[in-house]
Amino acid sequence: FARKGVAPLGPKVTSTRLILIFRGLCGVGFMATYYYSLAVLPMSDAVVLTYTSPVLTALAATLFLGETWHSLDFLGSALCLTGVMMIGKPPILFHLLGQKDEAELSPLGLLAASTAALCATCVYLIIRILKDRDVHSLVFVNYLALAAVVTSPLLGLAFEERWLRRPSPWALTLLFLLASLASLGETLLAVGLKMETAAKATSMNYLQVVFAFFFQGDVLGEAASDSLSQLGAAMISAWGVVALAKETWAPEVDEKEEPLLKR
């Protein structure tokens, strides 16, 4: 930070730093609610509900930030969300269609997954709002880390978590890799959101589902997925290819319109 002349806490502007603090809290809220939903819901339901955030982000950015949600981007978001549902095959869809199964879904789990989607949407919008305020991408990660350091002990006390653990060297290695890769991912996400519209940047998040799909069989050695899941992964991947082709060959368009709410 010092070499590049970047302030670790961002510009010394009160309003900007308050927004960054809110961004950090939203990031912690996302992680807490998403991981809780994974613990109490079927994974497919938790993932599908949480991954509505790119669509929510695109809609909110169009309404409140004046960004243009182009028809191709809208189609891509719908294509990706459909692909996620084909991979996950969430039981919640059968509930909505009136088909009952033996296991009832946890209301708190559904609320947590929906809250995770809203928190992620807030994070993406905040980065878009601050993209012109000279906030370095690493600063967003710093505020997430600070918020986690402050709130994690409080959440641990609230849920009576054990404080003293002795993880194995392998577990410590995995935790270090998790923290490093997560920080890198958050930084690159901020870079992407500062360069592209919210709809376009967040729709690329769906590629995580494709990576998880392949890691499931090739890395974790879990059971191979069915043809419906393979088709869903192909749909998500296809949108990534279309988005890159659009950027390469499509003419530039004006992506700004008069917003409903001014920053």
Coordinates of C-alpha atoms in Angstrom, one line a residue:
F1 CA 0.0 0.0 0.0
A2 CA 2.7 2.5 1.0
R3 CA 4.7 1.9 -2.2
K4 CA 1.8 2.6 -4.4
G5 CA 0.5 5.5 -2.3
V6 CA -2.7 3.8 -1.5
A7 CA -4.3 4.5 1.9
P8 CA -5.3 1.1 3.5
L9 CA -8.6 2.7 4.7
G10 CA -9.3 4.5 1.5
P11 CA -9.8 8.2 0.9
K12 CA -10.2 10.4 4.0
V13 CA -13.8 11.2 3.2
T14 CA -16.3 10.4 6.0
S15 CA -19.1 9.4 3.7
T16 CA -16.9 7.1 1.6
R17 CA -15.5 5.4 4.7
L18 CA -19.0 4.9 6.2
I19 CA -20.1 3.3 2.9
L20 CA -16.9 1.1 3.1
I21 CA -17.8 0.0 6.6
F22 CA -21.3 -0.9 5.5
R23 CA -19.7 -2.9 2.6
G24 CA -17.6 -4.8 5.2
L25 CA -20.6 -5.6 7.3
C26 CA -22.6 -6.7 4.3
G27 CA -19.7 -9.0 3.3
V28 CA -19.7 -10.6 6.8
G29 CA -23.5 -10.9 6.6
F30 CA -23.2 -12.7 3.4
M31 CA -20.7 -15.2 4.6
A32 CA -22.6 -15.9 7.9
T33 CA -26.0 -16.4 6.3
Y34 CA -24.7 -18.3 3.3
Y35 CA -22.7 -20.8 5.4
Y36 CA -25.7 -21.2 7.8
S37 CA -28.0 -21.9 4.9
L38 CA -25.6 -24.6 3.6
A39 CA -25.7 -26.2 7.1
V40 CA -29.5 -26.4 7.4
L41 CA -30.7 -26.6 3.8
P42 CA -30.0 -29.0 0.9
M43 CA -26.9 -27.6 -0.9
S44 CA -28.9 -27.2 -4.1
D45 CA -31.5 -25.0 -2.4
A46 CA -28.9 -22.8 -0.6
V47 CA -26.8 -22.3 -3.8
V48 CA -29.8 -21.5 -6.1
L49 CA -31.3 -19.0 -3.7
T50 CA -28.0 -17.3 -3.0
Y51 CA -27.2 -17.2 -6.7
T52 CA -30.2 -15.0 -7.4
S53 CA -27.9 -12.1 -6.4
P54 CA -26.5 -11.4 -9.9
V55 CA -30.1 -10.9 -11.2
L56 CA -31.0 -8.8 -8.2
T57 CA -27.8 -6.7 -8.7
A58 CA -28.5 -6.1 -12.3
L59 CA -32.1 -5.0 -11.6
A60 CA -31.0 -2.8 -8.7
A61 CA -28.2 -1.2 -10.7
T62 CA -30.7 -0.5 -13.6
L63 CA -33.2 1.1 -11.2
F64 CA -31.0 3.0 -8.8
L65 CA -27.6 3.6 -10.6
G66 CA -28.9 4.3 -14.1
E67 CA -27.0 1.4 -15.7
T68 CA -28.4 -0.2 -18.8
W69 CA -29.3 -3.8 -18.6
H70 CA -29.0 -4.9 -22.2
S71 CA -31.2 -7.6 -23.7
L72 CA -28.3 -9.9 -24.2
D73 CA -27.1 -9.4 -20.6
F74 CA -30.7 -10.1 -19.4
L75 CA -30.8 -13.3 -21.5
G76 CA -27.4 -14.3 -20.1
S77 CA -28.5 -13.9 -16.5
A78 CA -31.6 -15.9 -17.2
L79 CA -29.6 -18.6 -19.0
C80 CA -27.1 -18.9 -16.1
L81 CA -29.8 -19.0 -13.4
T82 CA -31.6 -21.8 -15.3
G83 CA -28.3 -23.6 -15.6
V84 CA -27.8 -23.4 -11.8
M85 CA -31.2 -24.8 -11.2
M86 CA -30.6 -27.7 -13.7
I87 CA -27.4 -28.5 -11.8
G88 CA -28.8 -28.1 -8.3
K89 CA -32.3 -29.5 -9.0
P90 CA -33.5 -27.8 -5.8
P91 CA -36.4 -29.4 -3.8
I92 CA -37.8 -25.9 -3.2
L93 CA -39.0 -25.9 -6.8
F94 CA -41.1 -29.0 -6.1
H95 CA -42.5 -27.3 -3.0
L96 CA -43.5 -24.3 -5.1
L97 CA -45.2 -26.6 -7.7
G98 CA -47.2 -28.2 -4.9
Q99 CA -45.3 -31.5 -4.8
K100 CA -44.5 -32.5 -1.2
D101 CA -41.6 -34.6 -0.1
E102 CA -40.8 -36.1 3.3
A103 CA -38.3 -33.4 4.4
E104 CA -39.6 -29.9 5.1
L105 CA -37.3 -27.0 4.4
S106 CA -36.1 -24.9 7.3
P107 CA -37.8 -21.5 7.3
L108 CA -34.7 -20.0 9.0
G109 CA -32.5 -21.6 6.3
L110 CA -34.6 -20.1 3.5
L111 CA -34.5 -16.7 5.3
A112 CA -30.7 -17.0 5.6
A113 CA -30.1 -17.9 1.9
S114 CA -32.4 -15.0 0.8
T115 CA -30.5 -12.7 3.2
A116 CA -27.2 -13.9 1.7
A117 CA -28.4 -12.9 -1.7
L118 CA -29.4 -9.5 -0.5
C119 CA -26.1 -8.9 1.3
A120 CA -24.2 -9.9 -1.9
T121 CA -26.3 -7.5 -3.9
C122 CA -25.5 -4.7 -1.5
V123 CA -21.7 -5.5 -1.8
Y124 CA -21.8 -5.4 -5.6
L125 CA -23.8 -2.1 -5.7
I126 CA -21.5 -0.4 -3.2
I127 CA -18.5 -1.3 -5.3
R128 CA -20.2 0.2 -8.3
I129 CA -21.2 3.4 -6.3
L130 CA -17.6 3.9 -5.2
K131 CA -15.9 3.1 -8.5
D132 CA -15.2 6.8 -9.3
R133 CA -14.1 7.8 -5.8
D134 CA -10.5 6.6 -6.0
V135 CA -11.0 3.6 -3.8
H136 CA -8.4 0.9 -4.5
S137 CA -9.8 -2.6 -5.0
L138 CA -7.7 -3.9 -2.1
V139 CA -9.4 -1.4 0.2
F140 CA -12.7 -3.2 -0.2
V141 CA -11.0 -6.4 1.1
N142 CA -9.5 -4.6 4.0
Y143 CA -12.9 -3.4 5.2
L144 CA -14.2 -7.0 4.9
A145 CA -11.3 -8.3 7.0
L146 CA -11.8 -5.5 9.6
A147 CA -15.5 -6.2 9.9
A148 CA -14.9 -9.9 10.2
V149 CA -12.3 -9.4 13.0
V150 CA -14.7 -7.2 15.0
T151 CA -17.9 -9.3 14.4
S152 CA -16.6 -12.8 14.5
P153 CA -15.9 -12.9 18.3
L154 CA -19.4 -11.4 18.9
L155 CA -21.0 -14.0 16.7
G156 CA -19.0 -16.7 18.3
L157 CA -20.2 -15.7 21.8
A158 CA -23.8 -15.4 20.6
F159 CA -23.7 -19.0 19.2
E160 CA -21.5 -20.4 22.0
E161 CA -18.7 -21.5 19.7
R162 CA -15.6 -23.1 21.0
W163 CA -12.7 -20.7 21.1
L164 CA -9.7 -23.0 21.6
R165 CA -9.0 -25.5 18.9
R166 CA -5.8 -27.3 17.7
P167 CA -6.1 -27.8 14.0
S168 CA -3.7 -30.1 12.3
P169 CA -0.9 -28.7 10.1
W170 CA -2.9 -29.8 7.0
A171 CA -6.0 -28.0 8.3
L172 CA -3.9 -24.9 8.9
T173 CA -2.5 -25.1 5.3
L174 CA -6.0 -25.4 3.9
L175 CA -7.2 -22.5 6.0
F176 CA -4.3 -20.4 4.8
L177 CA -5.1 -21.3 1.2
L178 CA -8.8 -20.5 1.7
A179 CA -8.0 -17.1 3.2
S180 CA -5.5 -16.3 0.4
L181 CA -7.7 -17.4 -2.5
A182 CA -10.8 -15.7 -1.0
S183 CA -8.9 -12.4 -0.7
L184 CA -7.6 -12.7 -4.2
G185 CA -11.1 -13.5 -5.5
E186 CA -12.6 -10.5 -3.6
T187 CA -10.0 -8.2 -5.0
L188 CA -10.5 -9.4 -8.6
L189 CA -14.3 -9.1 -8.1
A190 CA -13.8 -5.5 -7.1
V191 CA -11.6 -4.9 -10.2
G192 CA -14.2 -6.4 -12.5
L193 CA -17.1 -4.4 -11.0
K194 CA -15.2 -1.2 -11.3
M195 CA -14.6 -1.9 -15.0
E196 CA -17.9 -3.4 -16.1
T197 CA -21.6 -2.9 -15.5
A198 CA -23.1 -4.7 -12.5
A199 CA -25.1 -7.0 -14.7
K200 CA -22.2 -8.1 -16.8
A201 CA -19.6 -8.5 -13.9
T202 CA -21.9 -10.3 -11.5
S203 CA -23.2 -12.7 -14.2
M204 CA -19.6 -14.1 -14.5
N205 CA -20.0 -15.3 -10.9
Y206 CA -22.1 -18.1 -12.2
L207 CA -18.9 -19.7 -13.6
Q208 CA -18.2 -20.7 -10.0
V209 CA -21.0 -23.2 -10.3
V210 CA -19.3 -24.7 -13.4
F211 CA -15.9 -24.9 -11.6
A212 CA -17.6 -26.6 -8.6
F213 CA -19.3 -29.0 -11.0
F214 CA -16.0 -30.2 -12.4
F215 CA -14.1 -30.1 -9.1
Q216 CA -16.8 -32.4 -7.7
G217 CA -15.8 -35.3 -9.9
D218 CA -12.2 -34.5 -10.9
V219 CA -10.8 -33.3 -7.5
L220 CA -13.1 -34.6 -4.8
G221 CA -13.9 -37.9 -6.6
E222 CA -17.6 -37.7 -5.9
A223 CA -20.3 -39.3 -8.0
A224 CA -20.5 -38.2 -11.6
S225 CA -23.4 -35.8 -12.4
D226 CA -26.3 -36.7 -14.7
S227 CA -26.9 -35.3 -18.2
L228 CA -29.2 -32.6 -16.9
S229 CA -26.4 -31.2 -14.7
Q230 CA -24.0 -31.4 -17.6
L231 CA -26.4 -29.4 -19.8
G232 CA -26.7 -26.8 -17.0
A233 CA -23.0 -26.4 -16.8
A234 CA -22.8 -26.1 -20.6
M235 CA -25.4 -23.3 -20.5
I236 CA -23.5 -21.3 -18.0
S237 CA -20.2 -21.8 -19.8
A238 CA -21.9 -20.8 -23.1
W239 CA -22.9 -17.4 -21.6
G240 CA -19.3 -16.8 -20.6
V241 CA -18.2 -17.3 -24.2
V242 CA -21.0 -15.1 -25.6
A243 CA -20.1 -12.3 -23.1
L244 CA -16.5 -12.4 -24.2
A245 CA -17.4 -12.4 -27.9
K246 CA -19.7 -9.5 -27.3
E247 CA -16.9 -7.5 -25.8
T248 CA -14.6 -8.3 -28.6
W249 CA -16.8 -7.7 -31.6
A250 CA -19.8 -5.6 -30.6
P251 CA -19.7 -1.8 -31.0
E252 CA -19.6 0.3 -27.9
V253 CA -22.9 1.5 -26.5
D254 CA -23.8 4.2 -24.0
E255 CA -24.3 2.3 -20.7
K256 CA -25.4 5.2 -18.6
E257 CA -29.0 6.6 -18.3
E258 CA -30.5 9.0 -15.8
P259 CA -30.8 7.1 -12.5
L260 CA -33.9 7.0 -10.4
L261 CA -31.8 7.8 -7.3
K262 CA -28.8 10.1 -7.6
R263 CA -25.5 9.3 -5.8

